Coordinates of C-alpha atoms in Angstrom, one line a residue:
M225 CA 133.0 -73.2 195.8
A226 CA 132.9 -75.5 192.8
Q227 CA 135.0 -74.6 189.7
V228 CA 133.4 -74.1 186.3
P229 CA 134.1 -77.2 184.2
Q230 CA 136.5 -76.8 181.3
T231 CA 136.6 -79.3 178.5
F232 CA 139.9 -78.0 177.0
F233 CA 143.3 -77.1 178.3
D234 CA 143.8 -73.4 177.8
A235 CA 145.6 -70.5 179.7
L236 CA 142.7 -70.1 182.1
A237 CA 142.8 -73.9 182.9
V238 CA 146.5 -73.5 183.7
R239 CA 145.8 -70.7 186.1
T240 CA 143.0 -72.5 187.7
W241 CA 145.0 -75.7 188.1
C242 CA 147.9 -73.9 189.7
G243 CA 145.7 -72.2 192.2
L244 CA 143.9 -75.4 193.1
A245 CA 147.1 -77.4 193.3
L246 CA 148.6 -74.8 195.6
R247 CA 145.6 -75.1 198.0
A248 CA 145.7 -78.9 197.8
L249 CA 149.4 -79.0 198.8
G250 CA 148.7 -76.5 201.5
R251 CA 146.1 -78.8 203.0
A252 CA 148.4 -81.9 202.6
R253 CA 151.7 -80.3 203.5
E254 CA 151.9 -81.5 207.1
E255 CA 150.8 -85.0 206.2
I256 CA 153.4 -85.2 203.4
D257 CA 156.1 -83.8 205.6
A258 CA 155.3 -86.4 208.3
I259 CA 155.7 -89.4 205.9
N260 CA 158.9 -88.1 204.3
V261 CA 161.4 -90.9 204.8
Y262 CA 163.1 -91.2 201.4
P263 CA 165.7 -90.3 200.1
V264 CA 166.4 -88.4 203.3
A265 CA 164.0 -88.5 206.3
D266 CA 164.2 -84.7 206.8
G267 CA 160.4 -84.1 207.0
D268 CA 160.2 -81.3 204.4
T269 CA 158.8 -82.9 201.2
G270 CA 155.4 -81.3 201.6
T271 CA 156.9 -77.9 202.3
N272 CA 159.3 -78.1 199.3
L273 CA 156.5 -79.2 196.9
Y274 CA 154.3 -76.3 198.2
L275 CA 157.1 -73.7 197.7
T276 CA 157.8 -75.0 194.2
L277 CA 154.2 -74.8 193.2
E278 CA 153.8 -71.4 194.8
S279 CA 156.6 -70.1 192.6
A280 CA 154.9 -71.6 189.5
A281 CA 151.5 -70.2 190.4
T282 CA 153.0 -66.7 191.1
A283 CA 154.6 -66.7 187.6
V284 CA 151.3 -67.6 186.0
E285 CA 149.5 -64.8 187.9
A286 CA 152.2 -62.4 186.7
V287 CA 151.5 -63.3 183.1
F288 CA 147.8 -62.7 183.5
A289 CA 148.5 -59.4 185.4
G290 CA 150.4 -58.2 182.3
Y291 CA 147.3 -58.6 180.2
E292 CA 144.8 -56.9 182.6
T293 CA 145.1 -53.5 181.0
G294 CA 144.1 -54.7 177.5
C295 CA 141.4 -56.9 176.0
A296 CA 143.7 -59.8 175.1
E297 CA 144.4 -62.8 177.3
P298 CA 147.6 -64.8 177.5
S299 CA 148.0 -67.8 175.2
L300 CA 148.3 -71.3 176.4
A301 CA 152.0 -71.2 175.5
D302 CA 152.5 -68.1 177.6
A303 CA 150.8 -69.6 180.6
V304 CA 152.6 -73.0 180.6
R305 CA 156.0 -71.5 179.9
A306 CA 155.5 -69.2 182.9
M307 CA 154.4 -72.1 185.0
A308 CA 157.5 -74.1 184.1
H309 CA 159.9 -71.3 184.5
G310 CA 158.4 -70.3 187.9
A311 CA 158.7 -73.9 189.1
L312 CA 162.3 -74.1 187.8
I313 CA 163.6 -71.1 189.6
G314 CA 161.6 -71.8 192.8
A315 CA 162.2 -75.5 193.0
R316 CA 163.1 -76.7 196.5
G317 CA 164.6 -80.0 197.6
N318 CA 164.6 -83.3 195.7
S319 CA 160.9 -83.5 195.3
G320 CA 160.4 -79.9 194.3
T321 CA 163.1 -80.2 191.6
I322 CA 161.5 -83.3 190.1
L323 CA 158.0 -81.6 190.2
A324 CA 159.6 -78.7 188.3
Q325 CA 160.8 -81.1 185.6
L326 CA 157.4 -82.8 185.4
L327 CA 155.8 -79.4 184.8
R328 CA 158.4 -78.5 182.3
G329 CA 157.8 -81.7 180.4
M330 CA 154.1 -80.9 180.2
A331 CA 154.8 -77.3 179.1
Q332 CA 157.0 -78.5 176.3
V333 CA 154.1 -80.4 174.7
L334 CA 151.4 -77.8 175.5
A335 CA 153.5 -74.9 174.2
E336 CA 154.1 -76.8 170.9
A337 CA 150.4 -76.3 170.1
G338 CA 151.7 -73.1 168.4
D339 CA 149.0 -70.6 167.7
A340 CA 146.3 -72.9 169.2
S341 CA 144.8 -71.4 172.3
R342 CA 143.8 -74.7 173.7
V343 CA 144.4 -78.5 173.5
D344 CA 142.1 -81.4 174.0
G345 CA 142.3 -84.7 175.8
S346 CA 144.8 -86.1 173.3
G347 CA 147.1 -83.2 173.9
L348 CA 146.9 -83.7 177.7
R349 CA 147.8 -87.4 177.2
L350 CA 150.9 -86.4 175.3
A351 CA 151.8 -83.8 177.9
L352 CA 151.5 -86.3 180.8
R353 CA 153.7 -88.8 179.0
R354 CA 156.4 -86.2 178.3
A355 CA 156.3 -85.2 181.9
A356 CA 156.9 -88.7 183.2
D357 CA 159.7 -89.4 180.7
S358 CA 161.5 -86.1 181.3
G359 CA 161.2 -86.6 185.1
R360 CA 163.1 -89.9 184.8
Q361 CA 165.7 -88.4 182.5
A362 CA 166.4 -85.7 185.1
V363 CA 167.3 -88.1 187.9
A364 CA 170.7 -89.7 187.7
H365 CA 169.6 -93.0 189.2
P366 CA 165.8 -93.5 189.0
V367 CA 164.3 -95.6 191.8
E368 CA 161.0 -97.4 191.7
G369 CA 158.5 -96.7 194.4
T370 CA 159.0 -93.0 194.2
V371 CA 157.3 -90.0 192.6
L372 CA 158.8 -91.2 189.2
T373 CA 156.8 -94.4 189.5
V374 CA 153.6 -92.5 190.3
A375 CA 154.1 -90.1 187.3
S376 CA 154.7 -93.0 184.9
A377 CA 151.5 -94.7 186.2
A378 CA 149.6 -91.6 185.6
A379 CA 150.8 -91.3 182.1
D380 CA 150.1 -95.0 181.4
A381 CA 146.6 -94.6 182.6
A382 CA 146.0 -91.5 180.6
E383 CA 147.3 -93.2 177.4
G384 CA 144.7 -95.9 177.7
T385 CA 141.8 -93.4 178.0
E386 CA 139.8 -91.6 175.3
G387 CA 137.8 -88.5 176.0
D388 CA 138.1 -84.8 176.9
C389 CA 140.6 -83.3 179.3
G390 CA 138.5 -84.1 182.4
T391 CA 138.2 -87.7 181.5
V392 CA 142.0 -88.0 180.8
A393 CA 142.9 -86.2 184.0
R394 CA 140.6 -88.4 186.1
A395 CA 142.2 -91.5 184.6
A396 CA 145.7 -90.1 185.3
Y397 CA 144.7 -89.4 188.9
E398 CA 143.3 -92.8 189.5
G399 CA 146.4 -94.4 188.0
A400 CA 148.6 -92.3 190.2
R401 CA 146.6 -93.2 193.3
A402 CA 146.9 -96.9 192.6
A403 CA 150.6 -96.6 192.0
L404 CA 151.1 -94.6 195.2
A405 CA 149.4 -97.3 197.2
A406 CA 151.8 -99.8 195.8
T407 CA 155.0 -97.8 196.6
P408 CA 155.7 -99.5 199.9
G409 CA 156.0 -102.8 198.2
Q410 CA 158.6 -101.4 195.8
L411 CA 160.8 -99.6 198.3
A412 CA 161.8 -101.4 201.6
V413 CA 162.3 -98.2 203.6
L414 CA 158.7 -97.2 202.9
E415 CA 157.3 -100.7 203.8
R416 CA 159.2 -100.8 207.1
A417 CA 158.0 -97.3 208.0
G418 CA 154.4 -98.1 207.1
V419 CA 154.1 -95.1 204.7
V420 CA 153.7 -94.4 201.0
D421 CA 156.2 -92.2 199.1
A422 CA 155.9 -88.6 200.1
G423 CA 156.8 -87.1 196.7
G424 CA 154.2 -89.4 195.1
R425 CA 151.6 -88.3 197.6
G426 CA 152.3 -84.8 196.6
L427 CA 151.9 -85.5 192.9
V428 CA 148.6 -87.2 193.6
A429 CA 147.4 -84.0 195.2
V430 CA 148.5 -82.0 192.2
L431 CA 146.8 -84.4 189.8
G432 CA 143.6 -84.2 191.9
A433 CA 143.7 -80.5 191.4
L434 CA 144.0 -81.0 187.7
V435 CA 140.8 -83.1 187.7
E436 CA 139.0 -80.4 189.7
A437 CA 140.2 -77.7 187.2
F438 CA 138.6 -79.6 184.3
T439 CA 135.5 -81.0 185.9
G440 CA 134.6 -78.4 188.5
E441 CA 134.4 -81.2 191.1
A442 CA 136.9 -82.5 193.6
A443 CA 138.5 -85.8 192.6
P444 CA 137.4 -88.8 194.6
G445 CA 139.4 -88.8 197.9
A446 CA 141.3 -85.7 197.0
H447 CA 140.1 -83.9 200.1
A448 CA 140.1 -86.9 202.3
R449 CA 142.5 -88.0 205.0
V450 CA 144.5 -91.1 203.9
E451 CA 145.6 -93.9 206.2
T452 CA 148.3 -96.5 205.6
V453 CA 147.1 -100.1 206.5
A454 CA 149.2 -103.2 206.8
D455 CA 147.3 -106.5 206.5
S456 CA 148.3 -109.9 207.9
G457 CA 150.2 -110.7 204.9
G458 CA 152.5 -107.7 205.3
H459 CA 151.0 -105.9 202.3
V460 CA 150.5 -102.1 202.7
R461 CA 147.6 -100.3 201.1
L462 CA 145.9 -96.9 201.5
E463 CA 142.4 -96.5 202.9
T464 CA 140.3 -93.3 203.0
V465 CA 139.2 -92.8 206.5
A466 CA 137.4 -89.4 206.2
G467 CA 135.2 -87.9 203.6
P468 CA 135.7 -84.8 201.4
G469 CA 136.6 -81.7 203.3
A470 CA 138.1 -83.6 206.2
H471 CA 141.6 -82.0 206.0
V472 CA 142.9 -84.0 208.9
R473 CA 146.6 -84.5 209.7
V474 CA 147.9 -88.0 209.7
E475 CA 148.4 -89.3 213.2
T476 CA 150.8 -91.8 214.7
V477 CA 149.3 -95.0 216.1
A478 CA 150.2 -98.6 215.5
D479 CA 147.4 -100.8 216.9
S480 CA 147.0 -104.5 217.3
G481 CA 145.1 -104.7 214.1
G482 CA 148.0 -103.5 212.1
H483 CA 146.7 -100.0 211.3
V484 CA 149.5 -97.5 211.1
R485 CA 148.7 -93.8 211.2
V486 CA 152.0 -92.0 210.8
E487 CA 153.0 -88.7 212.4
S488 CA 156.8 -89.3 212.4
A489 CA 158.9 -92.1 210.9
S490 CA 160.5 -93.0 214.3
D491 CA 157.1 -93.9 215.7
A492 CA 156.6 -96.4 212.9
G493 CA 159.5 -98.5 214.1
L494 CA 162.7 -96.8 212.8
S495 CA 164.6 -93.7 213.9
E496 CA 165.0 -91.1 211.2
A497 CA 168.7 -91.9 211.2
E498 CA 168.0 -95.6 210.5
L499 CA 165.6 -94.7 207.8
C500 CA 168.1 -92.5 206.1
A501 CA 170.8 -95.2 206.4
E502 CA 168.5 -97.8 204.8
A503 CA 167.6 -95.4 202.0
T504 CA 171.2 -94.6 201.2
G505 CA 173.1 -97.6 202.5
T506 CA 175.1 -95.4 204.9
G507 CA 174.6 -92.4 207.2
G508 CA 174.1 -90.3 204.1
P509 CA 175.9 -87.2 202.8
A510 CA 176.1 -84.2 205.1
F511 CA 174.9 -81.5 202.8
E512 CA 172.1 -80.7 200.3
V513 CA 173.3 -78.3 197.6
I514 CA 170.9 -76.6 195.3
Y515 CA 171.6 -73.8 192.7
L516 CA 170.4 -72.3 189.5
L517 CA 172.9 -72.6 186.7
E518 CA 173.3 -70.8 183.4
A519 CA 175.2 -73.2 181.2
D520 CA 175.0 -75.0 177.8
D521 CA 173.9 -78.6 177.3
T522 CA 177.5 -79.9 176.9
A523 CA 178.7 -78.4 180.1
V524 CA 175.7 -79.7 182.0
A525 CA 176.4 -83.2 180.7
R526 CA 179.9 -83.0 182.2
L527 CA 178.5 -81.5 185.4
R528 CA 176.1 -84.5 185.8
S529 CA 179.0 -86.9 185.7
R530 CA 181.1 -84.8 188.1
L531 CA 178.3 -84.5 190.7
D532 CA 177.2 -88.1 190.4
A533 CA 180.7 -89.1 191.5
L534 CA 180.5 -86.6 194.5
G535 CA 177.3 -87.7 196.0
D536 CA 173.7 -89.0 195.6
S537 CA 170.1 -87.8 195.0
L538 CA 171.3 -86.0 191.9
V539 CA 168.6 -84.2 189.9
V540 CA 169.3 -81.7 187.2
V541 CA 166.3 -80.1 185.5
G542 CA 165.7 -77.4 183.0
G543 CA 167.1 -76.5 179.6
D544 CA 167.6 -73.7 177.1
G545 CA 170.5 -72.4 179.1
L546 CA 168.9 -72.4 182.6
W547 CA 169.1 -75.3 185.0
N548 CA 168.2 -76.2 188.5
V549 CA 170.8 -78.5 190.2
H550 CA 170.1 -80.6 193.3
V551 CA 172.5 -83.0 194.9
H552 CA 173.4 -84.5 198.4
V553 CA 177.2 -84.4 199.0
D554 CA 179.7 -84.4 201.8
D555 CA 181.9 -81.8 200.1
A556 CA 179.5 -78.8 199.4
G557 CA 182.4 -76.7 198.1
A558 CA 183.3 -79.2 195.4
A559 CA 179.6 -79.3 194.3
V560 CA 179.6 -75.5 193.9
E561 CA 183.0 -75.5 192.2
A562 CA 181.7 -78.0 189.7
G563 CA 178.9 -75.6 188.9
V564 CA 181.4 -72.7 188.5
E565 CA 183.3 -74.8 186.0
A566 CA 180.1 -75.6 184.1
G567 CA 178.8 -72.0 183.9
R568 CA 177.3 -69.4 186.2
P569 CA 175.7 -70.8 189.4
Y570 CA 173.6 -68.5 191.5
R571 CA 170.9 -68.6 194.2
I572 CA 173.1 -71.2 195.9
R573 CA 171.5 -72.9 198.9
I574 CA 173.4 -75.3 201.1
T575 CA 171.6 -77.1 203.8
H576 CA 173.5 -79.1 206.5
F577 CA 171.8 -82.2 207.6
G578 CA 172.9 -81.4 211.2
L579 CA 171.5 -81.9 214.7
G580 CA 167.9 -82.8 214.8
D581 CA 167.5 -84.0 211.2
A582 CA 167.9 -87.2 209.2
H583 CA 171.7 -87.6 209.9
A584 CA 171.6 -86.7 213.5
G585 CA 172.5 -89.2 216.2
R586 CA 169.8 -91.3 217.9
G587 CA 168.1 -90.4 221.2
R588 CA 168.7 -86.6 221.0
P589 CA 165.9 -84.7 222.8
P590 CA 163.9 -82.3 220.5
R591 CA 165.3 -78.7 220.7
E592 CA 163.4 -76.5 223.2
R593 CA 161.4 -73.7 221.6
A594 CA 162.7 -70.2 222.4
Q595 CA 160.2 -67.8 223.9
R596 CA 160.6 -65.1 221.2
A597 CA 162.3 -64.5 217.9
V598 CA 162.5 -62.0 215.2
V599 CA 162.2 -63.0 211.5
A600 CA 163.3 -60.4 209.0
V601 CA 163.5 -60.1 205.2
V602 CA 166.8 -58.4 204.2
P603 CA 167.9 -57.2 200.7
G604 CA 171.5 -58.2 200.8
E605 CA 174.1 -60.5 202.3
G606 CA 175.7 -57.7 204.3
L607 CA 172.5 -56.9 206.1
A608 CA 171.7 -60.6 206.5
G609 CA 174.9 -60.8 208.6
L610 CA 174.0 -57.7 210.6
Y611 CA 170.5 -59.0 211.4
T612 CA 171.8 -62.4 212.2
E613 CA 174.4 -61.0 214.6
A614 CA 171.5 -59.2 216.3
G615 CA 169.7 -62.5 216.8
A616 CA 167.2 -62.4 213.9
T617 CA 166.3 -65.2 211.6
T618 CA 166.7 -63.8 208.1
V619 CA 165.2 -64.4 204.6
L620 CA 167.3 -63.1 201.8
A621 CA 165.4 -61.1 199.1
R622 CA 167.6 -60.8 196.0
P623 CA 166.9 -58.0 193.5
G624 CA 163.9 -59.0 191.4
E625 CA 163.3 -62.1 193.5
P626 CA 161.0 -61.3 196.4
P627 CA 160.4 -64.2 198.8
A628 CA 157.1 -66.1 198.6
S629 CA 154.9 -66.5 201.7
G630 CA 155.9 -70.1 202.0
E631 CA 159.6 -69.0 202.5
L632 CA 158.5 -66.6 205.3
V633 CA 156.5 -69.4 207.0
Q634 CA 159.6 -71.7 206.7
A635 CA 161.7 -69.0 208.4
V636 CA 159.2 -68.6 211.2
R637 CA 159.3 -72.4 211.8
R638 CA 163.1 -72.3 211.6
A639 CA 163.2 -69.6 214.3
H640 CA 161.6 -72.3 216.6
A641 CA 159.9 -69.8 219.0
R642 CA 156.5 -69.5 220.7
E643 CA 156.3 -65.8 219.7
V644 CA 157.7 -64.2 216.5
V645 CA 158.0 -60.6 215.4
L646 CA 158.0 -60.5 211.6
L647 CA 159.7 -57.6 209.7
P648 CA 159.0 -57.6 206.0
N649 CA 161.2 -54.5 205.4
D650 CA 159.5 -53.8 202.0
A651 CA 156.1 -52.2 201.3
E652 CA 155.5 -54.6 198.5
L653 CA 155.8 -57.6 200.8
R654 CA 153.0 -56.5 203.2
H655 CA 150.4 -59.0 201.7
T656 CA 152.9 -61.8 201.5
A657 CA 154.0 -61.3 205.1
A658 CA 150.4 -61.1 206.3
A659 CA 149.6 -64.4 204.6
A660 CA 152.7 -66.0 206.2
A661 CA 151.8 -64.6 209.6
E662 CA 148.2 -66.0 209.3
Q663 CA 149.6 -69.5 208.3
A664 CA 152.0 -69.5 211.2
R665 CA 149.2 -68.6 213.6
T666 CA 147.2 -71.6 212.5
E667 CA 150.3 -73.7 213.7
G668 CA 150.0 -72.3 217.2
I669 CA 152.7 -69.6 216.9
R670 CA 152.0 -66.1 218.1
V671 CA 153.0 -63.8 215.4
A672 CA 153.1 -60.0 215.3
L673 CA 153.7 -58.3 211.9
I674 CA 155.4 -54.9 212.0
P675 CA 154.8 -53.2 208.6
T676 CA 158.4 -52.1 208.1
R677 CA 158.9 -50.6 204.6
S678 CA 162.7 -50.6 204.5
A679 CA 165.6 -52.5 206.0
V680 CA 166.6 -49.3 207.9
Q681 CA 163.3 -49.3 209.6
G682 CA 163.9 -53.0 210.5
I683 CA 167.3 -52.0 212.0
A684 CA 165.6 -49.4 214.2
A685 CA 163.0 -51.9 215.4
L686 CA 165.7 -54.5 216.1
A687 CA 167.7 -52.0 218.1
V688 CA 165.0 -51.7 220.7
H689 CA 163.9 -55.3 220.7
E690 CA 164.0 -56.8 224.3
P691 CA 163.0 -60.5 224.5
G692 CA 162.6 -60.2 228.3
R693 CA 159.7 -57.7 227.9
R694 CA 156.1 -58.7 227.6
F695 CA 155.3 -59.6 223.9
D696 CA 152.8 -56.7 223.4
E697 CA 155.1 -54.2 225.0
D698 CA 158.0 -55.3 222.8
V699 CA 155.9 -55.1 219.7
V700 CA 154.8 -51.6 220.6
Q701 CA 158.3 -50.4 221.2
M702 CA 159.6 -52.0 218.0
T703 CA 156.7 -50.6 215.9
S704 CA 157.3 -47.1 217.4
A705 CA 161.0 -47.2 216.6
A706 CA 160.3 -48.3 213.0
G707 CA 157.6 -45.7 212.5
A708 CA 159.9 -42.9 213.8
T709 CA 162.5 -43.8 211.1
R710 CA 162.2 -42.0 207.7
Y711 CA 163.7 -44.1 204.9
A712 CA 165.2 -43.4 201.5
E713 CA 167.1 -45.1 198.8
V714 CA 169.3 -44.2 195.9
V715 CA 168.8 -46.3 192.7
V716 CA 169.5 -46.1 189.0
A717 CA 166.5 -45.8 186.6
E718 CA 166.2 -48.8 184.3
H719 CA 164.0 -47.0 181.7
Q720 CA 162.3 -43.8 181.0
S721 CA 159.4 -43.1 183.3
W722 CA 157.1 -40.5 184.8
T723 CA 157.8 -39.9 188.5
T724 CA 156.7 -37.5 191.2
A725 CA 159.8 -35.5 190.5
G726 CA 159.4 -35.3 186.8
I727 CA 160.4 -37.5 183.8
C728 CA 163.5 -39.7 184.3
Q729 CA 165.6 -41.3 181.6
A730 CA 167.3 -44.7 181.7
G731 CA 170.5 -44.3 183.7
D732 CA 169.4 -41.4 185.8
V733 CA 170.1 -41.5 189.5
L734 CA 166.9 -41.5 191.5
G735 CA 166.5 -40.5 195.2
L736 CA 163.4 -41.9 196.8
I737 CA 162.2 -40.6 200.1
D738 CA 159.5 -42.7 201.9
G739 CA 158.8 -44.6 198.7
D740 CA 158.4 -41.6 196.3
V741 CA 160.9 -40.2 193.9
A742 CA 162.1 -36.9 195.3
V743 CA 165.3 -36.2 193.3
I744 CA 166.5 -37.0 189.8
G745 CA 170.2 -36.5 189.3
A746 CA 173.2 -37.6 187.3
D747 CA 175.7 -38.3 190.1
V748 CA 175.2 -40.8 192.9
T749 CA 177.0 -38.9 195.6
A750 CA 175.4 -35.5 194.7
T751 CA 171.9 -37.1 194.6
A752 CA 172.5 -38.9 197.9
R753 CA 173.6 -35.6 199.6
I754 CA 170.4 -33.8 198.4
V755 CA 168.3 -36.6 199.7
L756 CA 170.0 -36.6 203.1
D757 CA 169.7 -32.8 203.4
R758 CA 166.0 -33.0 202.7
M759 CA 165.5 -35.7 205.3
L760 CA 167.4 -33.9 208.0
Q761 CA 165.4 -30.7 207.4
A762 CA 162.8 -32.2 209.7
G763 CA 165.4 -33.0 212.3
G764 CA 167.0 -36.3 213.4
E765 CA 169.4 -37.8 215.9
L766 CA 170.8 -40.8 214.0
V767 CA 171.6 -41.4 210.3
T768 CA 171.9 -45.0 209.1
L769 CA 173.7 -45.6 205.8
V770 CA 173.6 -49.0 204.1
V771 CA 176.0 -49.0 201.2
G772 CA 175.5 -51.5 198.3
D773 CA 178.4 -53.1 196.4
E774 CA 177.8 -51.0 193.3
A775 CA 177.8 -47.6 195.0
P776 CA 180.9 -45.4 194.7
R777 CA 183.5 -46.2 197.3
T778 CA 183.6 -42.6 198.6
V779 CA 179.8 -42.0 199.0
A780 CA 179.7 -43.1 202.7
A781 CA 182.7 -41.0 203.7
H782 CA 181.3 -38.0 201.8
L783 CA 177.9 -38.3 203.6
E784 CA 179.5 -38.8 207.0
A785 CA 181.5 -35.7 206.5
R786 CA 178.4 -33.8 205.5
V787 CA 176.6 -34.8 208.7
R788 CA 179.6 -33.9 210.8
E789 CA 180.0 -30.5 209.3
S790 CA 176.3 -29.4 209.0
Y791 CA 174.4 -31.4 211.6
L792 CA 176.5 -31.4 214.8
A793 CA 174.0 -33.2 217.0
V794 CA 173.5 -36.1 214.6
D795 CA 175.4 -39.4 214.7
T796 CA 176.0 -41.7 211.7
A797 CA 176.2 -45.5 211.4
V798 CA 177.4 -47.1 208.2
Y799 CA 176.9 -50.7 207.2
R800 CA 177.8 -52.7 204.0
G801 CA 174.8 -54.2 202.4
G802 CA 176.4 -56.3 199.7
R803 CA 174.3 -57.0 196.5
Q804 CA 171.1 -55.3 197.8
G805 CA 169.6 -53.8 194.6
A806 CA 169.7 -50.2 195.8
L807 CA 173.0 -48.3 195.6
L808 CA 172.3 -46.8 199.0
L809 CA 169.7 -47.0 201.8
I810 CA 169.3 -44.1 204.2
G811 CA 167.5 -44.0 207.5
V812 CA 166.9 -41.0 209.8
E813 CA 165.7 -41.4 213.3

């Protein structure tokens, strides 16, 4: 369905753009992953860009949701700041981190409009220029022939154009497309592989969505399949080989006429390890380290120098006390320690470029798919360890930071199985998990979603999982075990609120049974005991306790004693959940 044209850049245009860009990256994700050969040929640029934009779009939607109850709408400044912040905290990989800085640069200009609810074409020109400049400043050693080149070309083309936002956006898009086609001539690793820069390809998709947001029409070639063509003189250019709506994955064929349709870098003449070696000059660092960092500007300047000496592909984006740090290193511990010295690092992700990726040895056969796997969302590090020991692939959901659907899809892919059982372990994640399951099914993976509402229900399901059973039988048994498990949690109220048990005040201890507040108390242990007694009134054979780091040390022992003394036929299992949000999770089977 065509979008309604918008002449100016306002909050609604931001929302529309984010939605369209997310869909565009979703369509192009596999193509972009396939041509990812620089700076590391790890085949995840499209996925990382999608996850970064998904976080930005989610943040914008949250702003609009906050205004739904009233007549007012969010301002342009509200929308672009949310977009930038969402991208910053959700940035993935080298390409996603740079995209986050490009969006932040745009947001800085658009938010400076002050009380203005919209900006015109001149404001968009300034925003695109700030984006390109800030992107370069974030990268320790900018390289031409990358997304930075494409962003600069977009800004240059916009600056030479007069008109409304649609006209400026279209000029930026066309400038970016031309620059993308030229990237193989600027970066040898791209030319030898017969591909354009993957990050730049993603940015072109995002700019195409910007054109569509303003004009209501798809940008020329935005929905078309793109082919890389090498002519007799060795020059590489792009050709559109399918019309709008042909969302076709790039193939891998090198024919006698010099046409190269890329599926993987190795089929274009180089192994992934060789491509990485050419890109970096060596076999490349062993780890990718990413974390959010709370620190001041002076500390971050020192951090840049420290990390630059440790590795390569250094990108530090953000500002105003919050930063996203990305670097490739051999000593991951030293990179994290540098962050600790600079401030408070958190959401630390360390990826080893191990077997089967860009730094693996040549000639290794692809890893065989398992027949079946379980993917589960878990609320704390302790439970992540428990689930992993039981054979599940886990996605960590930190307090206030639920995973996006793209993260769940990534976990399903990481499980590398023909059949996957997905356990969201949270009622609020049912739609996110359903979207992830649907996406995975389009990739040929058989996925069953069991609507677990708590991690204790997931534990019950995992306990009866038998990979040797027929898939349908296994899903039925796991679903039955989860459904037979009542769940509860003990938390501390953050503010005054009406509940099903009455009015609670900030600091009160709340006991929730099956998602509803059943007990309001002042003491954690006493409240937990009341909750447990109420749950066991209906009977039970096994009590599962998952204790968070902030719970009283004696609460588990007290509840175990209570069960032994008052419920003789009931067993108790206790696990440490780590930083899981709730003080205590309780399951009764």
